[in-house]
Amino acid sequence: MDHFVSIKDLTDYELMHLIKLSDKMDNNGDAPFKEQLFAGNLFFEPSTRTKMSFLVAERKLGIEVLDFHNETSSTKKGESVYDTAKTFESIGASFLVIRHPVNNMAQQLAEQINIPIINAGDGTGEHPTQCLLDLYTIYQEFQEFQGLNIAIAGDIKHSRVARSNAYALQTLGANVFLSCKKEWQDKSLDFTYMELDQAVKTCDVIMLLRVQEERHKQHDRLNKTSYLSQYGLTKERANNMLNHAIIMHPAPVNRGVEIDSELVECKQSRIFKQMENGVKARMAVIYHLFQSRGISYGNYNQKCQPSIVQ
Ligand code: CP
């Protein structure tokens, strides 16, 4: 694995390898790399979870993080994303984590830059590390994917999380259903649509999506109060969920819009567990990228290599 830009690049075997590797990641204080590594976290869009969990993951792996703030960087003098990335490569960054509003930006850089690129979300394209932490969270719960019924519900059209998760879950054998208002259906996603009222009665996982207002056109603006009752997870709908079913959401959550605020931390919710798992999943991706280049070693190798994939 040279880069981590699209979940579609991974086979079911590789996905399971990364899920199981995530499970083995912890903070034992040992740097697993033979050489000093530097991370460039290039966030051109707002982020709390992804940015901070990459930071924690990198520090837990003993990696130095190069400070980059878009607002005070030379991008404000007109420097392109490519030149910014090339600058990081030139000054010794070992890999780049990039979030950008333009679809395919991570892939474009991966084709132009000689260090590994990790996609931390590109426009409405993909969010593969969010996908991995979601897969890991589902695996923790059910220990398998084959035959699970999973509904992805909400702003499908504008969601990179929906795209990555739908493909990966299908690859792993889950039955994926999409649920949203008609205007947010996405014809490029070849999955069955289902009303949320039906999904809650039949699905093992209800994966909600944030309403992505920043990507909506003016005429798309929605009435938030009626959205919850029509399309969101209300307490009434949650009461119809299967006993073993779980609620997920990549967050940030619009409380009272996609989900009733009281459900965010209810017994069936795994929303904060997803965030916790984000650190391990990102550690796994970074570790795996450098493991395949032969520059990792130590306790992590002993812990992670022999029995990751059964
Ligand atoms: N889930 C997610 O990507 O959150 P952030 O935008 O806060 O990183």
Coordinates of C-alpha atoms and ligand atoms in Angstrom, one line a residue:
M1 CA 0.0 0.0 0.0
D2 CA 1.7 3.2 -1.2
H3 CA -1.1 5.7 -0.3
F4 CA -4.4 5.6 1.4
V5 CA -6.7 7.7 -0.8
S6 CA -9.7 5.5 -1.7
I7 CA -11.4 2.6 0.0
K8 CA -12.0 1.2 -3.4
D9 CA -8.3 0.4 -3.7
L10 CA -8.6 -2.2 -0.9
T11 CA -9.6 -5.8 -1.2
D12 CA -11.7 -7.5 1.5
Y13 CA -8.5 -9.1 2.8
E14 CA -6.8 -5.8 3.1
L15 CA -9.8 -4.2 4.8
M16 CA -9.9 -7.0 7.4
H17 CA -6.1 -6.7 7.9
L18 CA -6.5 -3.0 8.7
I19 CA -9.5 -3.6 11.0
K20 CA -7.6 -6.2 13.0
L21 CA -4.5 -4.1 13.0
S22 CA -6.6 -1.2 14.5
D23 CA -7.6 -3.6 17.2
K24 CA -4.0 -4.2 18.1
M25 CA -2.9 -0.6 18.3
D26 CA -2.4 0.8 21.8
N27 CA -0.2 3.3 23.5
N28 CA 2.7 1.3 24.9
G29 CA 5.2 4.1 24.5
D30 CA 7.4 2.4 21.9
A31 CA 8.1 4.1 18.7
P32 CA 7.6 1.4 16.1
F33 CA 9.8 3.0 13.4
K34 CA 13.5 2.7 12.6
E35 CA 13.9 6.3 11.5
Q36 CA 12.5 9.6 12.6
L37 CA 9.3 10.4 10.8
F38 CA 7.6 13.7 10.2
A39 CA 3.9 14.1 9.5
G40 CA 2.4 17.0 7.5
N41 CA -1.3 17.4 8.4
L42 CA -2.7 19.6 5.6
F43 CA -6.3 20.6 6.5
F44 CA -7.9 22.9 4.0
E45 CA -11.3 22.4 5.4
P46 CA -12.5 22.5 9.1
S47 CA -12.1 19.4 11.2
T48 CA -12.0 18.5 14.9
R49 CA -12.1 14.7 15.1
T50 CA -10.0 13.7 12.0
K51 CA -7.3 16.4 12.6
M52 CA -7.0 15.8 16.3
S53 CA -7.1 12.0 16.1
F54 CA -4.4 12.0 13.5
L55 CA -2.4 14.2 15.8
V56 CA -2.9 11.8 18.7
A57 CA -2.2 8.7 16.5
E58 CA 1.0 10.3 15.1
R59 CA 2.3 11.2 18.6
K60 CA 1.4 7.7 19.9
L61 CA 3.5 6.3 17.1
G62 CA 6.4 8.6 18.0
I63 CA 6.1 10.8 14.9
E64 CA 6.9 14.5 14.8
V65 CA 4.0 16.6 13.6
L66 CA 4.8 19.6 11.4
D67 CA 2.5 22.5 12.4
F68 CA 0.4 23.7 9.5
H69 CA -2.5 26.2 9.6
N70 CA -4.1 27.0 6.3
E71 CA -5.1 30.5 7.5
T72 CA -1.5 31.5 8.3
S73 CA 0.3 29.5 5.6
S74 CA 1.7 30.7 2.2
T75 CA -1.5 29.4 0.6
K76 CA -2.8 32.9 1.6
K77 CA -0.1 34.4 -0.8
G78 CA -1.5 32.2 -3.6
E79 CA 0.6 29.1 -3.2
S80 CA -1.1 26.1 -4.8
V81 CA -1.9 22.9 -2.9
Y82 CA 0.6 21.0 -5.1
D83 CA 3.4 23.5 -4.2
T84 CA 2.5 23.3 -0.5
A85 CA 2.6 19.5 -0.6
K86 CA 5.9 19.6 -2.6
T87 CA 7.3 22.0 -0.1
F88 CA 6.5 19.6 2.8
E89 CA 8.1 16.8 0.8
S90 CA 11.2 18.9 0.2
I91 CA 11.7 19.8 3.8
G92 CA 11.5 16.2 5.0
A93 CA 7.9 15.3 5.7
S94 CA 7.6 11.5 5.6
F95 CA 3.9 11.5 4.7
L96 CA 1.0 13.9 4.2
V97 CA -2.5 13.8 5.6
I98 CA -4.8 15.9 3.5
R99 CA -8.3 17.2 3.8
H100 CA -9.5 19.4 0.9
P101 CA -12.9 20.6 -0.5
V102 CA -12.0 19.4 -4.0
N103 CA -12.9 15.8 -5.0
N104 CA -10.0 13.7 -5.9
M105 CA -7.4 16.1 -4.5
A106 CA -5.6 13.3 -2.5
Q107 CA -5.5 11.1 -5.6
Q108 CA -4.0 13.9 -7.7
L109 CA -1.3 14.6 -5.1
A110 CA -0.6 10.9 -4.8
E111 CA 0.2 10.9 -8.5
Q112 CA 2.6 13.9 -8.2
I113 CA 4.3 13.6 -4.8
N114 CA 6.8 10.9 -3.8
I115 CA 5.7 10.4 -0.1
P116 CA 2.6 8.6 1.1
I117 CA -0.6 10.5 0.9
I118 CA -3.5 9.8 3.3
N119 CA -6.9 11.1 2.3
A120 CA -8.6 12.8 5.3
G121 CA -11.7 13.7 3.3
D122 CA -11.9 15.1 -0.2
G123 CA -15.0 17.1 -1.1
T124 CA -18.0 14.8 -1.7
G125 CA -15.5 12.1 -2.7
E126 CA -14.2 9.8 0.0
H127 CA -13.2 9.7 3.7
P128 CA -11.4 6.4 3.9
T129 CA -10.0 6.7 7.4
Q130 CA -13.5 7.5 8.7
C131 CA -14.6 4.4 6.9
L132 CA -11.9 2.3 8.5
L133 CA -12.9 3.5 12.0
D134 CA -16.5 2.8 11.2
L135 CA -15.7 -0.7 10.0
Y136 CA -13.6 -1.3 13.1
T137 CA -16.5 -0.2 15.3
I138 CA -19.0 -2.5 13.5
Y139 CA -16.5 -5.4 13.8
Q140 CA -16.1 -4.8 17.5
E141 CA -19.8 -5.2 17.9
F142 CA -20.6 -8.1 15.6
Q143 CA -17.2 -9.7 14.8
E144 CA -18.3 -10.1 11.2
F145 CA -19.8 -8.3 8.3
Q146 CA -21.3 -11.1 6.2
G147 CA -25.1 -10.8 6.1
L148 CA -25.3 -7.7 8.4
N149 CA -28.1 -5.3 7.3
I150 CA -26.7 -1.7 7.4
A151 CA -28.7 1.4 6.6
I152 CA -26.8 4.6 5.8
A153 CA -29.3 7.4 6.3
G154 CA -29.2 11.1 5.6
D155 CA -27.4 13.5 3.2
I156 CA -26.2 10.7 0.8
K157 CA -25.7 13.0 -2.1
H158 CA -23.1 15.3 -0.4
S159 CA -21.5 12.6 1.9
R160 CA -18.0 11.3 1.3
V161 CA -18.6 9.0 4.4
A162 CA -21.6 7.4 2.7
R163 CA -19.6 6.7 -0.4
S164 CA -16.6 5.1 1.3
N165 CA -18.7 3.1 3.8
A166 CA -21.2 1.8 1.2
Y167 CA -18.4 0.3 -1.0
A168 CA -16.4 -1.1 1.9
L169 CA -19.3 -2.7 3.6
Q170 CA -20.5 -4.3 0.4
T171 CA -17.0 -5.6 -0.2
L172 CA -17.1 -7.2 3.2
G173 CA -20.4 -8.9 2.6
A174 CA -22.9 -6.6 4.4
N175 CA -26.3 -5.8 2.9
V176 CA -26.2 -2.0 2.5
F177 CA -29.3 0.1 2.2
L178 CA -29.5 3.9 1.7
S179 CA -32.2 6.1 3.2
C180 CA -32.7 9.8 2.5
K181 CA -35.1 12.4 1.0
K182 CA -35.5 12.0 -2.7
E183 CA -33.5 15.1 -3.6
W184 CA -30.4 13.6 -1.8
Q185 CA -30.4 10.3 -3.6
D186 CA -27.3 9.7 -5.6
K187 CA -27.7 7.7 -8.9
S188 CA -23.9 6.9 -8.9
L189 CA -24.5 4.7 -5.9
D190 CA -26.0 1.4 -6.9
F191 CA -27.7 0.4 -3.7
T192 CA -31.4 -0.1 -2.6
Y193 CA -33.1 2.8 -1.0
M194 CA -35.3 2.2 2.1
E195 CA -37.5 4.4 4.3
L196 CA -35.9 5.0 7.7
D197 CA -39.1 3.7 9.3
Q198 CA -38.5 0.3 7.7
A199 CA -34.7 0.4 8.2
V200 CA -35.0 0.7 12.0
K201 CA -37.1 -2.4 12.2
T202 CA -34.8 -4.6 10.1
C203 CA -31.2 -3.3 10.3
D204 CA -28.4 -4.2 12.6
V205 CA -26.7 -0.8 12.1
I206 CA -28.3 2.6 11.6
M207 CA -25.6 4.8 10.3
L208 CA -26.7 8.5 10.2
L209 CA -25.0 11.2 8.2
R210 CA -24.6 14.9 8.9
V211 CA -26.6 17.3 6.9
Q212 CA -23.8 18.9 4.9
E213 CA -25.2 22.5 4.7
E214 CA -21.9 23.9 3.5
R215 CA -22.2 21.8 0.3
H216 CA -25.8 22.7 -0.4
K217 CA -27.0 25.2 -2.9
Q218 CA -29.2 28.0 -1.6
H219 CA -32.4 26.3 -2.8
D220 CA -31.5 23.2 -0.9
R221 CA -31.8 24.8 2.5
L222 CA -34.0 22.7 4.7
N223 CA -36.4 23.1 7.6
K224 CA -34.4 21.5 10.4
T225 CA -37.3 20.9 12.7
S226 CA -39.4 19.0 10.1
Y227 CA -36.2 17.2 8.9
L228 CA -35.9 15.3 12.2
S229 CA -39.5 14.2 12.2
Q230 CA -39.5 13.2 8.5
Y231 CA -36.0 11.8 8.0
G232 CA -34.1 11.8 11.2
L233 CA -33.8 9.3 14.1
T234 CA -36.5 10.3 16.5
K235 CA -37.0 8.6 19.9
E236 CA -40.1 7.0 18.4
R237 CA -38.2 5.5 15.5
A238 CA -35.3 4.4 17.9
N239 CA -37.9 2.5 19.9
N240 CA -38.6 0.3 16.9
M241 CA -34.9 -0.6 16.5
L242 CA -33.8 -4.2 17.0
N243 CA -32.5 -4.8 20.5
H244 CA -29.0 -5.6 19.4
A245 CA -28.9 -2.8 16.7
I246 CA -26.5 0.1 17.1
I247 CA -26.6 3.8 16.1
M248 CA -23.6 5.4 14.4
H249 CA -22.8 8.9 13.1
P250 CA -19.4 10.2 11.9
A251 CA -20.1 13.5 13.6
P252 CA -20.1 16.4 14.1
V253 CA -23.7 15.8 15.0
N254 CA -26.4 18.3 14.4
R255 CA -28.4 17.5 17.5
G256 CA -32.1 17.7 16.9
V257 CA -31.7 17.5 13.1
E258 CA -30.3 14.1 12.1
I259 CA -30.9 12.6 15.5
D260 CA -32.8 13.4 18.7
S261 CA -30.2 14.9 21.1
E262 CA -31.1 12.4 23.8
L263 CA -30.2 9.5 21.5
V264 CA -26.6 10.7 20.9
E265 CA -25.3 9.1 24.1
C266 CA -28.0 6.4 24.5
K267 CA -27.2 2.8 25.2
Q268 CA -27.4 1.8 21.6
S269 CA -25.3 4.7 20.4
R270 CA -21.6 4.1 19.4
I271 CA -21.0 7.7 18.3
F272 CA -18.3 8.5 20.8
K273 CA -16.9 5.0 20.5
Q274 CA -16.4 5.8 16.8
M275 CA -14.3 8.8 17.8
E276 CA -12.2 6.7 20.3
N277 CA -11.6 4.1 17.6
G278 CA -10.5 6.8 15.2
V279 CA -7.2 7.1 16.9
K280 CA -6.4 3.4 16.6
A281 CA -7.7 3.2 13.0
R282 CA -5.4 6.1 12.0
M283 CA -2.5 4.5 13.8
A284 CA -3.1 1.3 11.9
V285 CA -3.1 3.1 8.5
I286 CA 0.1 5.0 9.2
Y287 CA 1.8 1.9 10.7
H288 CA 0.7 -0.2 7.7
L289 CA 1.9 2.4 5.1
F290 CA 5.4 2.3 6.7
Q291 CA 5.4 -1.4 7.4
S292 CA 5.0 -2.1 3.8
R293 CA 8.1 0.1 3.1
G294 CA 10.1 -2.0 5.6
I295 CA 10.8 0.8 8.1
S296 CA 8.8 -0.4 11.1
Y297 CA 10.0 -2.7 13.8
G298 CA 9.9 -3.4 17.6
N299 CA 7.0 -4.5 19.8
Y300 CA 4.5 -3.4 17.2
N301 CA 5.9 -5.9 14.8
Q302 CA 5.7 -8.7 17.4
K303 CA 2.2 -7.7 18.4
C304 CA 0.8 -6.9 15.0
Q305 CA 2.5 -9.0 12.3
P306 CA 2.0 -12.7 12.9
S307 CA -1.7 -13.0 13.6
I308 CA -3.4 -10.0 12.1
V309 CA -5.3 -11.9 9.4
Q310 CA -6.7 -15.3 10.4
Ligands
CP1 N1 -16.1 12.8 11.1 C1 -15.3 13.8 10.8 O1 -14.6 13.8 9.7 O2 -15.3 14.9 11.7 P1 -14.4 16.2 11.5 O3 -14.9 17.0 10.4 O4 -14.5 16.9 12.8 O5 -12.9 15.8 11.3

